[in-house]
mmCIF file of C-alpha atoms in Angstrom:
data_model
loop_
_atom_site.group_PDB
_atom_site.id
_atom_site.type_symbol
_atom_site.label_atom_id
_atom_site.label_comp_id
_atom_site.label_asym_id
_atom_site.label_seq_id
_atom_site.Cartn_x
_atom_site.Cartn_y
_atom_site.Cartn_z
ATOM 1 C CA MET A 1 -178.846 -28.699 -210.243
ATOM 2 C CA SER A 2 -179.429 -25.268 -209.294
ATOM 3 C CA GLU A 3 -178.813 -25.511 -205.379
ATOM 4 C CA LEU A 4 -176.347 -22.558 -205.285
ATOM 5 C CA ASN A 5 -177.699 -20.371 -208.141
ATOM 6 C CA GLY A 6 -177.194 -17.038 -207.391
ATOM 7 C CA LYS A 7 -174.138 -17.616 -205.242
ATOM 8 C CA VAL A 8 -170.561 -16.114 -205.828
ATOM 9 C CA ILE A 9 -167.763 -18.273 -204.147
ATOM 10 C CA VAL A 10 -164.179 -17.702 -203.921
ATOM 11 C CA VAL A 11 -161.891 -21.016 -204.091
ATOM 12 C CA THR A 12 -158.195 -20.439 -203.187
ATOM 13 C CA GLY A 13 -155.753 -22.903 -204.601
ATOM 14 C CA GLY A 14 -158.324 -23.447 -207.306
ATOM 15 C CA ALA A 15 -156.008 -24.130 -209.957
ATOM 16 C CA SER A 16 -155.323 -28.088 -209.158
ATOM 17 C CA GLY A 17 -156.431 -30.865 -206.695
ATOM 18 C CA ILE A 18 -159.318 -30.418 -204.325
ATOM 19 C CA GLY A 19 -159.326 -26.641 -205.176
ATOM 20 C CA ARG A 20 -160.071 -27.609 -209.003
ATOM 21 C CA GLU A 21 -162.725 -30.360 -208.208
ATOM 22 C CA ALA A 22 -164.479 -27.889 -205.635
ATOM 23 C CA SER A 23 -164.447 -25.230 -208.436
ATOM 24 C CA LEU A 24 -166.029 -27.522 -210.851
ATOM 25 C CA GLN A 25 -168.320 -29.020 -208.607
ATOM 26 C CA LEU A 26 -169.823 -25.708 -207.116
ATOM 27 C CA SER A 27 -170.212 -24.284 -210.503
ATOM 28 C CA ALA A 28 -172.415 -27.464 -211.468
ATOM 29 C CA LYS A 29 -174.728 -26.636 -208.948
ATOM 30 C CA GLY A 30 -175.177 -23.014 -210.018
ATOM 31 C CA ALA A 31 -172.600 -21.056 -208.223
ATOM 32 C CA THR A 32 -170.695 -18.433 -209.777
ATOM 33 C CA ILE A 33 -166.798 -18.931 -209.088
ATOM 34 C CA VAL A 34 -163.737 -17.035 -208.741
ATOM 35 C CA VAL A 35 -160.801 -19.399 -209.307
ATOM 36 C CA ALA A 36 -158.105 -17.833 -207.062
ATOM 37 C CA ASP A 37 -154.448 -19.132 -206.993
ATOM 38 C CA PHE A 38 -150.634 -17.986 -207.543
ATOM 39 C CA ASN A 39 -150.638 -20.128 -210.565
ATOM 40 C CA GLU A 40 -152.663 -17.730 -212.965
ATOM 41 C CA GLU A 41 -152.588 -20.144 -215.792
ATOM 42 C CA GLY A 42 -153.673 -22.933 -214.042
ATOM 43 C CA ALA A 43 -156.518 -20.860 -212.797
ATOM 44 C CA LYS A 44 -157.502 -19.611 -216.194
ATOM 45 C CA LYS A 45 -157.477 -23.289 -217.429
ATOM 46 C CA VAL A 46 -160.051 -24.132 -214.833
ATOM 47 C CA VAL A 47 -162.388 -21.079 -215.431
ATOM 48 C CA SER A 48 -162.253 -22.702 -219.376
ATOM 49 C CA GLU A 49 -163.101 -25.899 -217.596
ATOM 50 C CA ILE A 50 -166.220 -24.215 -216.113
ATOM 51 C CA GLU A 51 -167.337 -22.200 -219.124
ATOM 52 C CA ALA A 52 -167.283 -25.387 -221.029
ATOM 53 C CA GLN A 53 -169.795 -26.701 -218.531
ATOM 54 C CA GLY A 54 -171.921 -23.607 -219.112
ATOM 55 C CA GLY A 55 -170.795 -22.042 -216.007
ATOM 56 C CA THR A 56 -169.488 -18.343 -215.004
ATOM 57 C CA ALA A 57 -165.978 -17.628 -213.493
ATOM 58 C CA ALA A 58 -163.078 -15.834 -213.332
ATOM 59 C CA ALA A 59 -159.668 -16.352 -212.613
ATOM 60 C CA TYR A 60 -157.325 -14.182 -209.925
ATOM 61 C CA LYS A 61 -153.902 -14.502 -209.192
ATOM 62 C CA VAL A 62 -153.086 -14.201 -205.390
ATOM 63 C CA ASP A 63 -150.620 -14.982 -202.875
ATOM 64 C CA VAL A 64 -153.179 -16.277 -200.058
ATOM 65 C CA SER A 65 -149.965 -15.352 -197.262
ATOM 66 C CA ASN A 66 -150.572 -11.577 -198.255
ATOM 67 C CA GLY A 67 -153.621 -10.238 -196.227
ATOM 68 C CA ASP A 68 -153.872 -7.166 -198.672
ATOM 69 C CA GLU A 69 -153.903 -9.532 -201.563
ATOM 70 C CA ILE A 70 -156.930 -11.652 -200.036
ATOM 71 C CA LYS A 71 -158.400 -8.426 -199.317
ATOM 72 C CA ALA A 72 -158.214 -7.244 -202.850
ATOM 73 C CA LEU A 73 -159.412 -10.545 -204.108
ATOM 74 C CA ILE A 74 -162.699 -10.443 -202.264
ATOM 75 C CA ASP A 75 -163.393 -6.909 -203.304
ATOM 76 C CA PHE A 76 -162.363 -7.988 -206.914
ATOM 77 C CA THR A 77 -165.095 -10.851 -206.452
ATOM 78 C CA ALA A 78 -168.140 -8.659 -205.082
ATOM 79 C CA GLU A 79 -167.341 -5.776 -207.632
ATOM 80 C CA LYS A 80 -167.243 -7.722 -210.583
ATOM 81 C CA PHE A 81 -170.199 -10.264 -209.683
ATOM 82 C CA GLY A 82 -172.298 -7.849 -207.437
ATOM 83 C CA THR A 83 -172.244 -10.171 -204.126
ATOM 84 C CA PHE A 84 -170.114 -12.317 -202.207
ATOM 85 C CA SER A 85 -171.531 -15.620 -200.922
ATOM 86 C CA GLY A 86 -168.621 -17.778 -199.434
ATOM 87 C CA ILE A 87 -165.198 -18.693 -199.916
ATOM 88 C CA PHE A 88 -163.377 -22.056 -199.754
ATOM 89 C CA ASN A 89 -159.997 -21.338 -197.873
ATOM 90 C CA ASN A 90 -158.127 -24.226 -199.577
ATOM 91 C CA ALA A 91 -155.031 -23.292 -200.489
ATOM 92 C CA GLY A 92 -152.244 -24.911 -198.823
ATOM 93 C CA ILE A 93 -148.759 -26.272 -199.016
ATOM 94 C CA GLY A 94 -146.348 -28.984 -197.004
ATOM 95 C CA LEU A 95 -142.858 -28.455 -196.236
ATOM 96 C CA VAL A 96 -141.521 -31.775 -194.445
ATOM 97 C CA LYS A 97 -138.287 -31.541 -192.271
ATOM 98 C CA PRO A 98 -137.672 -32.909 -189.052
ATOM 99 C CA PHE A 99 -138.109 -30.734 -186.001
ATOM 100 C CA LEU A 100 -134.363 -29.954 -185.068
ATOM 101 C CA GLU A 101 -134.161 -29.032 -188.934
ATOM 102 C CA MET A 102 -136.818 -26.741 -189.194
ATOM 103 C CA ASP A 103 -135.730 -23.426 -189.275
ATOM 104 C CA PRO A 104 -137.736 -20.399 -188.472
ATOM 105 C CA ALA A 105 -138.225 -19.409 -192.217
ATOM 106 C CA SER A 106 -139.451 -23.043 -192.926
ATOM 107 C CA TYR A 107 -141.706 -22.928 -189.901
ATOM 108 C CA HIS A 108 -143.240 -19.495 -190.990
ATOM 109 C CA ARG A 109 -143.691 -20.491 -194.548
ATOM 110 C CA VAL A 110 -145.965 -23.114 -194.111
ATOM 111 C CA ILE A 111 -147.818 -20.953 -191.137
ATOM 112 C CA ASP A 112 -148.200 -17.910 -193.518
ATOM 113 C CA VAL A 113 -149.875 -19.871 -196.088
ATOM 114 C CA ASP A 114 -151.797 -22.758 -194.398
ATOM 115 C CA GLN A 115 -152.872 -20.883 -191.239
ATOM 116 C CA HIS A 116 -152.510 -17.065 -191.955
ATOM 117 C CA SER A 117 -154.141 -17.213 -195.359
ATOM 118 C CA VAL A 118 -157.492 -18.975 -193.456
ATOM 119 C CA TYR A 119 -157.583 -15.948 -191.145
ATOM 120 C CA TYR A 120 -157.279 -13.484 -193.853
ATOM 121 C CA GLY A 121 -159.752 -15.414 -195.786
ATOM 122 C CA MET A 122 -162.281 -15.461 -192.789
ATOM 123 C CA TYR A 123 -161.666 -11.814 -191.776
ATOM 124 C CA TYR A 124 -162.067 -9.944 -194.780
ATOM 125 C CA GLY A 125 -164.612 -12.589 -196.094
ATOM 126 C CA ALA A 126 -166.892 -12.061 -193.348
ATOM 127 C CA LYS A 127 -166.396 -8.212 -193.025
ATOM 128 C CA LYS A 128 -167.740 -7.954 -196.651
ATOM 129 C CA MET A 129 -170.605 -10.297 -196.189
ATOM 130 C CA VAL A 130 -171.798 -8.227 -193.136
ATOM 131 C CA GLU A 131 -171.219 -5.444 -195.176
ATOM 132 C CA LEU A 132 -173.435 -6.591 -198.294
ATOM 133 C CA GLY A 133 -175.938 -8.173 -195.947
ATOM 134 C CA VAL A 134 -175.194 -11.465 -196.920
ATOM 135 C CA LYS A 135 -175.703 -14.937 -194.873
ATOM 136 C CA GLY A 136 -172.686 -16.805 -196.210
ATOM 137 C CA THR A 137 -170.767 -19.535 -195.961
ATOM 138 C CA ILE A 138 -167.084 -19.963 -195.203
ATOM 139 C CA VAL A 139 -165.171 -23.714 -195.222
ATOM 140 C CA ASN A 140 -161.647 -23.939 -194.544
ATOM 141 C CA THR A 141 -159.398 -26.595 -195.472
ATOM 142 C CA ALA A 142 -157.923 -28.273 -192.111
ATOM 143 C CA SER A 143 -156.502 -32.027 -192.265
ATOM 144 C CA ILE A 144 -156.133 -35.063 -190.188
ATOM 145 C CA TYR A 145 -152.949 -33.799 -189.022
ATOM 146 C CA GLY A 146 -154.860 -31.092 -187.769
ATOM 147 C CA THR A 147 -155.897 -33.735 -184.681
ATOM 148 C CA ILE A 148 -152.762 -35.999 -184.928
ATOM 149 C CA ALA A 149 -148.856 -35.466 -184.893
ATOM 150 C CA ALA A 150 -147.149 -36.672 -187.853
ATOM 151 C CA VAL A 151 -143.038 -36.816 -187.893
ATOM 152 C CA GLY A 152 -141.610 -33.988 -189.844
ATOM 153 C CA SER A 153 -144.883 -32.103 -189.811
ATOM 154 C CA PHE A 154 -144.650 -29.716 -186.872
ATOM 155 C CA ASN A 155 -145.320 -26.857 -188.886
ATOM 156 C CA TYR A 156 -148.074 -28.263 -190.953
ATOM 157 C CA ASN A 157 -149.600 -29.993 -187.767
ATOM 158 C CA ALA A 158 -149.527 -26.500 -186.038
ATOM 159 C CA ALA A 159 -151.325 -24.664 -188.752
ATOM 160 C CA LYS A 160 -153.651 -27.481 -189.660
ATOM 161 C CA ALA A 161 -154.516 -27.582 -185.777
ATOM 162 C CA ALA A 162 -155.030 -23.719 -185.883
ATOM 163 C CA VAL A 163 -157.691 -24.014 -188.806
ATOM 164 C CA VAL A 164 -159.731 -26.367 -186.721
ATOM 165 C CA MET A 165 -160.003 -24.192 -183.965
ATOM 166 C CA MET A 166 -160.536 -21.133 -186.219
ATOM 167 C CA SER A 167 -163.430 -22.797 -187.841
ATOM 168 C CA LYS A 168 -165.023 -23.550 -184.121
ATOM 169 C CA SER A 169 -164.081 -19.807 -183.106
ATOM 170 C CA GLY A 170 -165.215 -18.019 -186.278
ATOM 171 C CA ALA A 171 -168.540 -19.896 -186.405
ATOM 172 C CA LEU A 172 -169.234 -19.013 -182.779
ATOM 173 C CA GLU A 173 -168.607 -15.377 -183.519
ATOM 174 C CA LEU A 174 -169.969 -15.052 -186.822
ATOM 175 C CA ALA A 175 -173.252 -16.768 -185.668
ATOM 176 C CA GLU A 176 -175.082 -13.842 -185.249
ATOM 177 C CA HIS A 177 -174.562 -12.337 -188.231
ATOM 178 C CA GLY A 178 -175.877 -15.547 -189.939
ATOM 179 C CA ILE A 179 -172.424 -16.706 -190.961
ATOM 180 C CA ARG A 180 -171.698 -20.315 -191.039
ATOM 181 C CA VAL A 181 -167.956 -21.754 -190.642
ATOM 182 C CA VAL A 182 -166.946 -25.150 -191.049
ATOM 183 C CA GLY A 183 -163.853 -27.059 -191.924
ATOM 184 C CA VAL A 184 -162.781 -30.248 -193.848
ATOM 185 C CA ALA A 185 -159.794 -32.858 -192.795
ATOM 186 C CA PRO A 186 -158.987 -34.547 -195.765
ATOM 187 C CA GLY A 187 -156.998 -37.777 -195.465
ATOM 188 C CA PHE A 188 -154.166 -38.767 -198.057
ATOM 189 C CA ILE A 189 -155.515 -37.266 -201.182
ATOM 190 C CA ASN A 190 -154.335 -38.531 -204.719
ATOM 191 C CA THR A 191 -152.728 -35.382 -205.724
ATOM 192 C CA PRO A 192 -149.213 -34.690 -206.862
ATOM 193 C CA ILE A 193 -148.421 -33.366 -203.669
ATOM 194 C CA LEU A 194 -147.844 -36.950 -202.803
ATOM 195 C CA GLY A 195 -144.806 -37.081 -204.881
ATOM 196 C CA GLU A 196 -143.842 -40.028 -207.501
ATOM 197 C CA ASP A 197 -142.518 -42.726 -204.532
ATOM 198 C CA GLU A 198 -145.127 -45.482 -205.668
ATOM 199 C CA ALA A 199 -144.144 -47.213 -202.181
ATOM 200 C CA ALA A 200 -144.704 -44.402 -200.064
ATOM 201 C CA LYS A 201 -148.134 -43.704 -201.699
ATOM 202 C CA LYS A 202 -149.133 -47.245 -201.232
ATOM 203 C CA PHE A 203 -148.042 -47.037 -197.434
ATOM 204 C CA LEU A 204 -150.330 -44.175 -197.106
ATOM 205 C CA ALA A 205 -153.187 -45.561 -198.745
ATOM 206 C CA GLU A 206 -153.240 -48.464 -196.244
ATOM 207 C CA GLN A 207 -153.634 -45.941 -193.667
ATOM 208 C CA HIS A 208 -157.304 -46.150 -194.833
ATOM 209 C CA MET A 209 -160.011 -48.336 -194.188
ATOM 210 C CA ARG A 210 -160.376 -49.271 -198.028
ATOM 211 C CA GLY A 211 -156.842 -49.582 -198.384
ATOM 212 C CA GLU A 212 -157.030 -46.603 -201.258
ATOM 213 C CA LEU A 213 -155.980 -42.983 -201.615
ATOM 214 C CA ILE A 214 -158.985 -40.743 -201.690
ATOM 215 C CA GLU A 215 -159.706 -39.242 -204.949
ATOM 216 C CA PRO A 216 -159.729 -35.375 -204.867
ATOM 217 C CA GLU A 217 -163.110 -34.974 -206.039
ATOM 218 C CA LYS A 218 -164.442 -37.193 -203.131
ATOM 219 C CA VAL A 219 -163.271 -34.272 -200.661
ATOM 220 C CA ALA A 220 -164.691 -31.473 -203.283
ATOM 221 C CA SER A 221 -168.277 -33.404 -202.707
ATOM 222 C CA ALA A 222 -168.191 -32.901 -199.272
ATOM 223 C CA VAL A 223 -167.008 -29.414 -199.495
ATOM 224 C CA THR A 224 -169.689 -28.818 -202.045
ATOM 225 C CA PHE A 225 -172.540 -30.055 -199.718
ATOM 226 C CA LEU A 226 -171.294 -27.938 -197.146
ATOM 227 C CA PHE A 227 -172.133 -24.916 -198.965
ATOM 228 C CA THR A 228 -175.337 -25.984 -199.653
ATOM 229 C CA ASP A 229 -178.617 -25.325 -197.819
ATOM 230 C CA ALA A 230 -179.000 -29.094 -196.782
ATOM 231 C CA ALA A 231 -175.943 -28.476 -194.597
ATOM 232 C CA SER A 232 -176.960 -25.694 -192.608
ATOM 233 C CA ALA A 233 -177.030 -27.262 -189.546
ATOM 234 C CA ILE A 234 -173.613 -28.159 -189.712
ATOM 235 C CA ASN A 235 -171.551 -25.334 -188.306
ATOM 236 C CA GLY A 236 -168.146 -24.783 -186.267
ATOM 237 C CA THR A 237 -167.295 -28.180 -186.799
ATOM 238 C CA THR A 238 -164.299 -30.197 -188.947
ATOM 239 C CA LEU A 239 -165.768 -32.939 -191.102
ATOM 240 C CA PRO A 240 -163.101 -35.440 -191.650
ATOM 241 C CA VAL A 241 -162.747 -36.658 -195.158
ATOM 242 C CA ASP A 242 -160.509 -39.478 -194.381
ATOM 243 C CA ASP A 243 -161.820 -42.908 -194.821
ATOM 244 C CA GLY A 244 -161.797 -43.405 -191.171
ATOM 245 C CA PHE A 245 -158.331 -42.826 -190.591
ATOM 246 C CA LEU A 246 -159.116 -40.701 -187.568
ATOM 247 C CA SER A 247 -161.246 -43.499 -186.037
ATOM 248 C CA PHE A 248 -159.453 -46.588 -186.981
ATOM 249 C CA LYS A 249 -155.769 -45.766 -187.739
ATOM 250 C CA THR A 250 -153.718 -48.960 -186.951
ATOM 251 C CA LYS A 251 -150.079 -48.359 -188.642
#
């Protein structure tokens, strides 16, 4: 497949989970990938996987909560590969606490990583695209919890709701430059972030229509599609990848 030949795409949180799968799938369609993650060794491993399947990629260590580091990441990408076509703002964390135990440090940590990093990726990414004359694509990872509330997730709910609106507002403002902005809202994904409690994972799985956790490659497939020209009419919206959770949740 060569739908993304010539495209250079940054994937934050690319060392594992959805980010790893997206890096592999985007590469398989011809894109050059910069795998950006705080876990540099993990990012390098994904690069090796991409190269083993015949793709081109580079690893980059980044703290996504630091705007200067995101700017440097974008600059590195454009300088190394000669262009910059898009960014998947995917890096994120969770920190579950009851609201009355959610001290300012706990609140700001999640906001900094899950919300502010998306702004930095959009801002510096769009600036670079305009500078280069590239009509690119920005995809942001939101969540089902950007739409509904969950106990213990005040910070996460706030951050992901902001990502939904930033995707809408960014698309509106950047349309004149030919830059498209979309979001994805995953349901409960089968990654280590869910922990090892099998009963808890079973409960989460049962929230989906099929009663199963969603594998990260399913979200990555949606993300990869959103970067292609076939998705050019999808703009300013956030696509649920939740197996019906937001439409049919009963528990």
